[in-house]
Coordinates of N, CA, C and O in Angstrom, one line a residue:
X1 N -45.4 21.4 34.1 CA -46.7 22.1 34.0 C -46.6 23.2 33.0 O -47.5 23.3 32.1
X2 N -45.8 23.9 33.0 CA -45.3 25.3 32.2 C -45.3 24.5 30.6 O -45.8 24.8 29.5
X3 N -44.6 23.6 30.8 CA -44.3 23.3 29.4 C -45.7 22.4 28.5 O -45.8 22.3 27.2
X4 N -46.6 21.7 29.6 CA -47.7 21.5 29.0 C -48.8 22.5 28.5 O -49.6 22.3 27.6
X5 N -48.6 23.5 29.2 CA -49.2 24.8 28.9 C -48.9 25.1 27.8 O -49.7 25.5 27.1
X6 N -47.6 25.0 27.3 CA -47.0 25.7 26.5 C -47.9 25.0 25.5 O -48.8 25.6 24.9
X7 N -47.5 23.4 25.5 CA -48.4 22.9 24.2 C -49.3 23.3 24.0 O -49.5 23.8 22.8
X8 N -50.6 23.4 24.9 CA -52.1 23.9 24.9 C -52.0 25.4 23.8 O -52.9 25.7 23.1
X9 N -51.0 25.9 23.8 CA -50.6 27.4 23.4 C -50.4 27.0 22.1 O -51.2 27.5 21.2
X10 N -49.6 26.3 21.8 CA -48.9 25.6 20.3 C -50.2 25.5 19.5 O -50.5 26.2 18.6
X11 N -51.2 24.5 20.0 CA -52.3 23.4 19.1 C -52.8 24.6 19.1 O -52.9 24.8 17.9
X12 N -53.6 26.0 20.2 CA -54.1 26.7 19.7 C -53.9 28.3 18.3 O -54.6 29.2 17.9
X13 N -52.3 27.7 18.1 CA -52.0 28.3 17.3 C -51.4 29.8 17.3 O -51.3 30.6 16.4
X14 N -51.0 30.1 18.8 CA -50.3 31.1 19.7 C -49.1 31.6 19.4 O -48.1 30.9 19.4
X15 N -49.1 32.8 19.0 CA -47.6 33.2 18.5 C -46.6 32.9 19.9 O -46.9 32.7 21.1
X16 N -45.0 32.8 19.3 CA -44.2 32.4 20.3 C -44.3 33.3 21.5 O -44.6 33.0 22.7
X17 N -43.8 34.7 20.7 CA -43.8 35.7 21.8 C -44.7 35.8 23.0 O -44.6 35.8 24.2
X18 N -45.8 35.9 22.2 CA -46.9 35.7 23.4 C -47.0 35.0 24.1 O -47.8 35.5 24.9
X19 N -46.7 34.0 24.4 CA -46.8 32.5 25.1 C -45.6 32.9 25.9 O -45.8 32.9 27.1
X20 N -44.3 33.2 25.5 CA -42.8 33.6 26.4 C -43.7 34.7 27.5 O -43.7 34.5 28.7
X21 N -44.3 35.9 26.9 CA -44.6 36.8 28.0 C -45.6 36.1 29.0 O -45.3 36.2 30.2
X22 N -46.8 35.4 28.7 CA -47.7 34.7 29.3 C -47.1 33.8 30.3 O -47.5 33.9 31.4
X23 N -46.1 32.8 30.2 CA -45.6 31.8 31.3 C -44.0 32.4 31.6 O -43.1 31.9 32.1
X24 N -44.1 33.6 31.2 CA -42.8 34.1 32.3 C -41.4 33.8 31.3 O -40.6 34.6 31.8
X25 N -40.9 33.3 30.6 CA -40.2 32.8 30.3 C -39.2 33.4 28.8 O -39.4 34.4 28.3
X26 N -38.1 32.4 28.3 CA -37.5 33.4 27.2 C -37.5 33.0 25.6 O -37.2 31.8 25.1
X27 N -37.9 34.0 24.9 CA -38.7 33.4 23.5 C -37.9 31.8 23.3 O -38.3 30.7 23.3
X28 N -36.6 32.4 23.0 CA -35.4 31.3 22.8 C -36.2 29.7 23.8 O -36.0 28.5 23.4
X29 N -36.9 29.9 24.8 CA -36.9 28.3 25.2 C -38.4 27.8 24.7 O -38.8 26.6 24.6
X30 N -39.2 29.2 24.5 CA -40.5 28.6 23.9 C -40.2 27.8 22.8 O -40.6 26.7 22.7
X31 N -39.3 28.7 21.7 CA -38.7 28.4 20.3 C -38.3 26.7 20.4 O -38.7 25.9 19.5
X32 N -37.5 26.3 21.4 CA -37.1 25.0 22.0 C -38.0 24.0 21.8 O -37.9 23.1 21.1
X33 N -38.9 24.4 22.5 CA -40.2 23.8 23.1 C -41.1 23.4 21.9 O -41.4 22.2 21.6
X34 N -41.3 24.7 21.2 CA -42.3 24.2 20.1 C -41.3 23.5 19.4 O -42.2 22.6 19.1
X35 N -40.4 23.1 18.8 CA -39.9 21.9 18.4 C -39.7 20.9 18.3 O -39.6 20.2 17.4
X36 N -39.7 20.6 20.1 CA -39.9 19.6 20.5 C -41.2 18.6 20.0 O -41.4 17.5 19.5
X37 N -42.0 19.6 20.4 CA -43.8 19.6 20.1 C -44.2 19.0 18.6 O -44.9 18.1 18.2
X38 N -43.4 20.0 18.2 CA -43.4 19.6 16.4 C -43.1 18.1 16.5 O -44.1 17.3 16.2
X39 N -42.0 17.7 16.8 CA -41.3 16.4 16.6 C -41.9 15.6 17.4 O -42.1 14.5 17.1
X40 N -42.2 16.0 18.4 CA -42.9 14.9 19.2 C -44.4 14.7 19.7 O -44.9 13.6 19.9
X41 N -45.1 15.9 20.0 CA -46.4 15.9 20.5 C -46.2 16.4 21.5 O -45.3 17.1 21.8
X42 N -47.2 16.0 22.5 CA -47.0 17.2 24.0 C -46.2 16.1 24.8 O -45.6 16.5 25.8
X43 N -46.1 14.9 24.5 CA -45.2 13.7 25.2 C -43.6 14.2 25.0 O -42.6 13.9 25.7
X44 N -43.5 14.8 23.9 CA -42.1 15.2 24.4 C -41.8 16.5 25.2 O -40.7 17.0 25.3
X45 N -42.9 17.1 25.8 CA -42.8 18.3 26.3 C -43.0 17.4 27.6 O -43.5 18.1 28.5
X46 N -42.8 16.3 28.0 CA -42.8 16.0 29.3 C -41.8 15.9 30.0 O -40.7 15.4 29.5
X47 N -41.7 16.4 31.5 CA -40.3 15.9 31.8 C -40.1 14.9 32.1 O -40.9 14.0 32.6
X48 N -38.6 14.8 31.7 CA -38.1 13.3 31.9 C -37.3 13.1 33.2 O -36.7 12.1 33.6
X49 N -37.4 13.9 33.7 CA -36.4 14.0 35.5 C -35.5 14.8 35.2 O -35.4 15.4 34.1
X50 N -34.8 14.8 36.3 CA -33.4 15.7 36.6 C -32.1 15.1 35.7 O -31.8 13.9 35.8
X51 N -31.3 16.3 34.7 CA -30.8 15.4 33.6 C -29.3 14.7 34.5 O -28.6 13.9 33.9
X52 N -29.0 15.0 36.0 CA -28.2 14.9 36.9 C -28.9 14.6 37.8 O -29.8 15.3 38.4
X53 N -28.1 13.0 38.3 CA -28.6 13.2 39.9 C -27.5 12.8 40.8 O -27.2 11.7 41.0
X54 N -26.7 14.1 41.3 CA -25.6 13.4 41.8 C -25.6 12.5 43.2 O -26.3 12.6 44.2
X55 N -24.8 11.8 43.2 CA -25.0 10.9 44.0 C -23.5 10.7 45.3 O -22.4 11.1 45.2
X56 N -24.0 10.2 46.2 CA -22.8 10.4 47.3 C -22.7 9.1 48.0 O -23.7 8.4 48.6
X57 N -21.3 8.7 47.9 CA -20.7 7.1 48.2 C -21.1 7.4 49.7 O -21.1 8.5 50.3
X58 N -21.4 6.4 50.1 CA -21.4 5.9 51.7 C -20.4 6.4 52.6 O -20.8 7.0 53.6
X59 N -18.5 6.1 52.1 CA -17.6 6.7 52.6 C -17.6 8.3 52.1 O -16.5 8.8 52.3
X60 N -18.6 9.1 51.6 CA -18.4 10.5 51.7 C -19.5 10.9 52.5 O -19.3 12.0 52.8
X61 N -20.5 10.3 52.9 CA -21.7 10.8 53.9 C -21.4 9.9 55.2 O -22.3 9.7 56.0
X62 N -20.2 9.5 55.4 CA -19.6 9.5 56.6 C -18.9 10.4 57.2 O -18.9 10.7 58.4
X63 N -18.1 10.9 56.0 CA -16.9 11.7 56.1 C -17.8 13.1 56.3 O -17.2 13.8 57.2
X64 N -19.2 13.7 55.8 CA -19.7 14.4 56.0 C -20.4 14.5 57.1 O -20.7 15.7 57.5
X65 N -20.9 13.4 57.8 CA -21.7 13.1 59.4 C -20.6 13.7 60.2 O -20.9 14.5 61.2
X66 N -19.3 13.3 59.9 CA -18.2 13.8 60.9 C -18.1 14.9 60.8 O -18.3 15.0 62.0
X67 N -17.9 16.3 60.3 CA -17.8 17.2 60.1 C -18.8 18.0 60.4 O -18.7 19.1 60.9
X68 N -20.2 17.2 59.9 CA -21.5 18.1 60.8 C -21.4 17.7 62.4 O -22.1 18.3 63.2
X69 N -20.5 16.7 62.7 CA -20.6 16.4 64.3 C -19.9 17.1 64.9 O -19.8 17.1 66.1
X70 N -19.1 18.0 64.0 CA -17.8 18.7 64.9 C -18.7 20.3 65.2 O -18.2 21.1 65.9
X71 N -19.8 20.4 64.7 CA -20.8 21.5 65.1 C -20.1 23.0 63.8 O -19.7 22.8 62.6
X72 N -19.9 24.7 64.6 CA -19.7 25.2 64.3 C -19.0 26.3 64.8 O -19.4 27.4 64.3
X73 N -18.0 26.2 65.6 CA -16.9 26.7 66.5 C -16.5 27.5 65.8 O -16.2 27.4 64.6
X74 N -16.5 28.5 66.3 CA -15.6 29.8 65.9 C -16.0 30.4 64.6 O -15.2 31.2 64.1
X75 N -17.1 30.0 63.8 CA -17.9 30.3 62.6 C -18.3 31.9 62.8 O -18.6 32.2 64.0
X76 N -18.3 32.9 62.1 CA -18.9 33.7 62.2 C -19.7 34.3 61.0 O -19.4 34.5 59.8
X77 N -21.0 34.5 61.6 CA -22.0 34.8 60.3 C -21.8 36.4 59.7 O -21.6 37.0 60.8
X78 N -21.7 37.1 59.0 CA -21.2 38.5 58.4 C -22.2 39.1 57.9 O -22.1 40.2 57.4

């Protein structure tokens, strides 16, 4: 959302800075952004998902079921 904003900012011809102060953010990723924009249009300002999705084998969300089953004995919160 932030980043299609951004574009709307770009086409209307919006200095960087202003657009970083306006959506919160740091000139350096606007600077990013409008590049993007340049090279691509607002389709590359889209996200494309998470650039990681880690993922967990079967035998480690077992090995983790057992460990949440053992509760939290002798844990102390600080």
């Amino acid at each position: 959302m932030v980043l299609l904003q951004a574009g709307e900012r770009f086409a209307a011809g919006e200095e960087t800075a202003v657009i970083a102060k306006h959506l919160r953010v740091s000139v350096r990723s606007v600077e990013r952004w409008r590049r993007a924009w340049r090279e691509g249009g607002v389709e590359a300002l889209r996200s494309a998902g998470p650039a990681n999705c880690p993922t967990v084998t079967d035998a480690q969300f077992a090995v983790l079921g057992e460990e949440l089953g053992k509760g939290t004995s002798r844990a102390r919160l600080r």
